[in-house]
Tab-separated table of C-alpha atoms in Angstrom:
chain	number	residue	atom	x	y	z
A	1	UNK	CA	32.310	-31.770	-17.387
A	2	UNK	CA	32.268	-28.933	-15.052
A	3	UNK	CA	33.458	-30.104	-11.035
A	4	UNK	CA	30.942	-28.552	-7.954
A	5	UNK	CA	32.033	-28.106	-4.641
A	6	UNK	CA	28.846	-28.115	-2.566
A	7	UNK	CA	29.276	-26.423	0.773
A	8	UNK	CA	26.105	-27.372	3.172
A	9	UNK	CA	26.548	-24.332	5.928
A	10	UNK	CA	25.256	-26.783	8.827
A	11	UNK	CA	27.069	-29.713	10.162
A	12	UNK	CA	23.659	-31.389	11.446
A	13	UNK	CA	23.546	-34.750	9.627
A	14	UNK	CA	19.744	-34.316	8.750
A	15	UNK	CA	20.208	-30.464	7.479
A	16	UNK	CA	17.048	-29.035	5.537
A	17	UNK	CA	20.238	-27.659	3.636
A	18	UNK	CA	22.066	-30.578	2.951
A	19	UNK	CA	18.627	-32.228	2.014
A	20	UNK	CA	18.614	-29.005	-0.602
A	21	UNK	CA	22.265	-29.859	-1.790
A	22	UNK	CA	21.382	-33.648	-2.195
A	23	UNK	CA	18.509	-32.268	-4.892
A	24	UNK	CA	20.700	-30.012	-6.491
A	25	UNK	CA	22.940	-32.644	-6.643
A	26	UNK	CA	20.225	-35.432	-8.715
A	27	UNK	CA	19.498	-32.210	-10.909
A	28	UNK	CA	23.071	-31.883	-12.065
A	29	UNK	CA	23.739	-35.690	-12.413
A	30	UNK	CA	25.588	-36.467	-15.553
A	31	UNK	CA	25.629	-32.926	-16.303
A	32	UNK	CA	28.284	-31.964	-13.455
A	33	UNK	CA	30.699	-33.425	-11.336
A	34	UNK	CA	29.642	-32.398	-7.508
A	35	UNK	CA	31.536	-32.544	-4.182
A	36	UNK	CA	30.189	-32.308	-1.406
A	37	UNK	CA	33.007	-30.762	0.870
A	38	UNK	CA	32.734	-31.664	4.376
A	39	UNK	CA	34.494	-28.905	7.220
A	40	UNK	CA	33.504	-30.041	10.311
A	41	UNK	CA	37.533	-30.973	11.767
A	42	UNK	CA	38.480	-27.794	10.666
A	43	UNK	CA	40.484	-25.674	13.656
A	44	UNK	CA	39.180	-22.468	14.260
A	45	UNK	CA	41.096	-19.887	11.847
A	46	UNK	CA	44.084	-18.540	13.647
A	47	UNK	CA	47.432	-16.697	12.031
A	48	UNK	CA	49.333	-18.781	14.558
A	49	UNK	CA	48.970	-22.172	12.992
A	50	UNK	CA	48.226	-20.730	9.529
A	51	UNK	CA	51.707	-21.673	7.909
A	52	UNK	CA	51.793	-24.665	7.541
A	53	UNK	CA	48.759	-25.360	7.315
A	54	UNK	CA	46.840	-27.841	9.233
A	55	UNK	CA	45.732	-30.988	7.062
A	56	UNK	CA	42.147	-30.761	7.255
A	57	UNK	CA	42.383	-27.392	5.968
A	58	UNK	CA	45.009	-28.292	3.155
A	59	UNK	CA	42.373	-31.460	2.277
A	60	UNK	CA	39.392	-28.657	2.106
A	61	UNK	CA	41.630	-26.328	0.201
A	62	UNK	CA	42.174	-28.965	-2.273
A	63	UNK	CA	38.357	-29.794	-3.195
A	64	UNK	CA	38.164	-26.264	-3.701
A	65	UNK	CA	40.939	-25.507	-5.897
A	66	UNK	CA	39.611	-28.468	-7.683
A	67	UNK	CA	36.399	-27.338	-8.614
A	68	UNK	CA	35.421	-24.615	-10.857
A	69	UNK	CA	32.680	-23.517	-9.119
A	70	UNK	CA	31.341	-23.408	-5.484
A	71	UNK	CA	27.359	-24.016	-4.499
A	72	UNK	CA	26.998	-22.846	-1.288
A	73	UNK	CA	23.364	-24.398	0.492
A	74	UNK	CA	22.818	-22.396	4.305
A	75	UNK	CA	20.211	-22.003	6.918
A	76	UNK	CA	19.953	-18.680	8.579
A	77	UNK	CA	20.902	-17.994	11.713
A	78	UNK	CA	19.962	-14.755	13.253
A	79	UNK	CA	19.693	-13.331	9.630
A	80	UNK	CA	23.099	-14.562	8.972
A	81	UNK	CA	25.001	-17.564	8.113
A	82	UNK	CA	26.409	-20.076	10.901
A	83	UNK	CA	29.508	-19.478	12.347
A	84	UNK	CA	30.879	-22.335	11.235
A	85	UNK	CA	30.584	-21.673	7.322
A	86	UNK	CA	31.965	-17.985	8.394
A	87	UNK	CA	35.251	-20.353	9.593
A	88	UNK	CA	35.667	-22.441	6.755
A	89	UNK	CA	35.669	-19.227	4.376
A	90	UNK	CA	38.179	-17.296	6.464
A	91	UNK	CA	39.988	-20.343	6.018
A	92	UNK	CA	39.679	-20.350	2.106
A	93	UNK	CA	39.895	-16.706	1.761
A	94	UNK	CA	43.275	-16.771	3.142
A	95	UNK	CA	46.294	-16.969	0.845
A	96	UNK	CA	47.769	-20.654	0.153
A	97	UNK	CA	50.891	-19.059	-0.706
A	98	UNK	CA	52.292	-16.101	2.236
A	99	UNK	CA	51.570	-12.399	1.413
A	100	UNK	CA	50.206	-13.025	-2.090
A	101	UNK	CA	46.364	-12.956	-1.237
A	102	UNK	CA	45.210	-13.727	-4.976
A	103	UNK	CA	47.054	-17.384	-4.205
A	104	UNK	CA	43.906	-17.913	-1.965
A	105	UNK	CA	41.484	-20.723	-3.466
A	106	UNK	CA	38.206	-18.669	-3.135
A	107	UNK	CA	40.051	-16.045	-5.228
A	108	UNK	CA	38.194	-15.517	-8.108
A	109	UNK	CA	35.905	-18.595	-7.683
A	110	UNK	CA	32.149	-18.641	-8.918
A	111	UNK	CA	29.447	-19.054	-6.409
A	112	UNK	CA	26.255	-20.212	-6.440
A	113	UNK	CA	23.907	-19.842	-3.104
A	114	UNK	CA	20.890	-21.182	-1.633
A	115	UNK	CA	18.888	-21.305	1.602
A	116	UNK	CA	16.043	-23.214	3.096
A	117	UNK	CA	15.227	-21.412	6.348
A	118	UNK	CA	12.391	-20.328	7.929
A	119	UNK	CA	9.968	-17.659	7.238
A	120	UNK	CA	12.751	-15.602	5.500
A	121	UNK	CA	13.662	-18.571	3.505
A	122	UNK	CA	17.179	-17.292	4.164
A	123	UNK	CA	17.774	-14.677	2.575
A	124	UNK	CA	19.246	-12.381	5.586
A	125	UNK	CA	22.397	-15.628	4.736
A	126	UNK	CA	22.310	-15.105	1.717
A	127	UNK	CA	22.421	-11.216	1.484
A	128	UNK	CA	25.428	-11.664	4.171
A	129	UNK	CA	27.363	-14.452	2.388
A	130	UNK	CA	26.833	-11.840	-1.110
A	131	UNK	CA	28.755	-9.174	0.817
A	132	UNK	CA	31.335	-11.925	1.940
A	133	UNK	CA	31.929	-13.091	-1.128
A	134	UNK	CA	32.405	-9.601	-3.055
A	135	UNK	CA	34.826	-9.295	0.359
A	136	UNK	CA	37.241	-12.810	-0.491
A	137	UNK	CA	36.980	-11.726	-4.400
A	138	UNK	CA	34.533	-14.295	-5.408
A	139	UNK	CA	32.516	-14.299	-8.688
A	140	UNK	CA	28.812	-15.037	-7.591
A	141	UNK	CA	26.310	-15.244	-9.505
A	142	UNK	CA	23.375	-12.813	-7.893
A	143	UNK	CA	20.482	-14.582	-9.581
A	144	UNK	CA	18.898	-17.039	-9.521
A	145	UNK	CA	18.816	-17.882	-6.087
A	146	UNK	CA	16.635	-20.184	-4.555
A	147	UNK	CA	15.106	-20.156	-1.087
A	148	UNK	CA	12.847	-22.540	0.523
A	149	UNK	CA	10.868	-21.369	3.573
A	150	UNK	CA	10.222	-23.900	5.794
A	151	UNK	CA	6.947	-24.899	7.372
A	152	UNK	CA	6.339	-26.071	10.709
A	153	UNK	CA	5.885	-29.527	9.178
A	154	UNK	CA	9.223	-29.605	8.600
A	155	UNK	CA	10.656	-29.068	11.772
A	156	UNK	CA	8.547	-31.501	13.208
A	157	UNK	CA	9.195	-34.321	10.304
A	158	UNK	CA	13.472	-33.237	9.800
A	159	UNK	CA	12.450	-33.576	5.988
A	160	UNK	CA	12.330	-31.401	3.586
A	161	UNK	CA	9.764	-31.808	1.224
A	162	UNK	CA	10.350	-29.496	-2.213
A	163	UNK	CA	7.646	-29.026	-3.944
A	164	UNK	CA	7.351	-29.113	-7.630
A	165	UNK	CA	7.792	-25.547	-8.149
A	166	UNK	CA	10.187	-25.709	-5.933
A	167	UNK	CA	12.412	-28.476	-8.044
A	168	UNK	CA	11.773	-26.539	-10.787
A	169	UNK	CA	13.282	-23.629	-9.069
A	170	UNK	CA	16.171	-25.316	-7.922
A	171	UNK	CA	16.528	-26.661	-11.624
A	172	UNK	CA	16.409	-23.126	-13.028
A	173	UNK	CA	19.325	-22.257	-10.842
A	174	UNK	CA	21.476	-25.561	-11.755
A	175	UNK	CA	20.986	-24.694	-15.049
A	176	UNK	CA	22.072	-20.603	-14.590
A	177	UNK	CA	25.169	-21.438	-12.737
A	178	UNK	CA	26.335	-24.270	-15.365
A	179	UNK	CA	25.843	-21.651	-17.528
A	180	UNK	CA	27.677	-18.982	-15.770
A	181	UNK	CA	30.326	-21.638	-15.353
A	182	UNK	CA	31.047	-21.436	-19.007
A	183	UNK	CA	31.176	-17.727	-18.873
């Protein structure tokens, strides 16, 4: 059975994006293994304190270098992704072993990503996190990707409520990136 790390690019307890990641993660139940990797201790990325590194990066390296593929779920900020996703993948991207960058655990790593956002439904993240990605040397998989657009019932209830097209979206895409998994 294939492992998923499943990176939630807010640290807000109620995310519409960790809401996402908890349905992907009922669609890929007994079909995957799924981790959801939480960041939030990590230090800011800094060469100083890079070697050794510091434990909560080591015990986020691990879950990475674990799985064998990474589903990344992130709102959009500013048509981008948060800064604090943007720390945790500098922190990835950066070689476990000194001077040999393909020792890094993103290095090769397939990617999954998907948004629920507002009226953009994130896609300004995810066209962002695509370029990022080809950056660190990561193997994403450009479609399907799903994005939710959020109504203003939303934001005033802090639930997201897929609809069935939407499941069936977010289904589709479990199913692709298995598949590319096997690739």
């Amino acid at each position: 059975m294939k492992r998923i790390a499943i990176i939630v690019g807010s640290l807000r307890e109620r995310s519409f994006n960790r809401q996402l990641a908890a349905a992907a993660c009922e669609v890929l139940a007994g079909r995957a293994e799924t981790e959801l990797v939480e960041y939030g201790d990590l230090p800011y990325m800094n060469q100083d304190v890079e070697f050794p590194a510091p434990a909560p990066v080591g015990r986020v390296r691990s879950a990475i270098d674990r799985a064998d593929g990474i589903w990344i779920f992130t709102p959009e900020y500013n048509y981008s992704y948060p800064g604090v996703l943007k720390n945790m993948l500098d922190w990835m991207s950066r070689p476990v072993v000194a001077g040999v960058r393909s020792s890094a655990v993103t290095s090769g790593k397939k990617l999954a990503l998907s948004s629920a956002a507002g009226s953009s439904a994130g896609s300004g993240a995810r066209a962002r996190l695509a370029e990022l990605a080809a950056a660190m040397g990561m193997d994403l998989m450009a479609s399907p990707q799903v994005g939710v657009k959020l109504d203003r019932t939303a934001f005033e209830t802090d639930s997201l409520a897929l609809t069935d097209g939407q499941r069936a979206e977010l289904a589709a895409q479990a199913d692709a990136f298995l598949a590319y998994l096997e690739e």
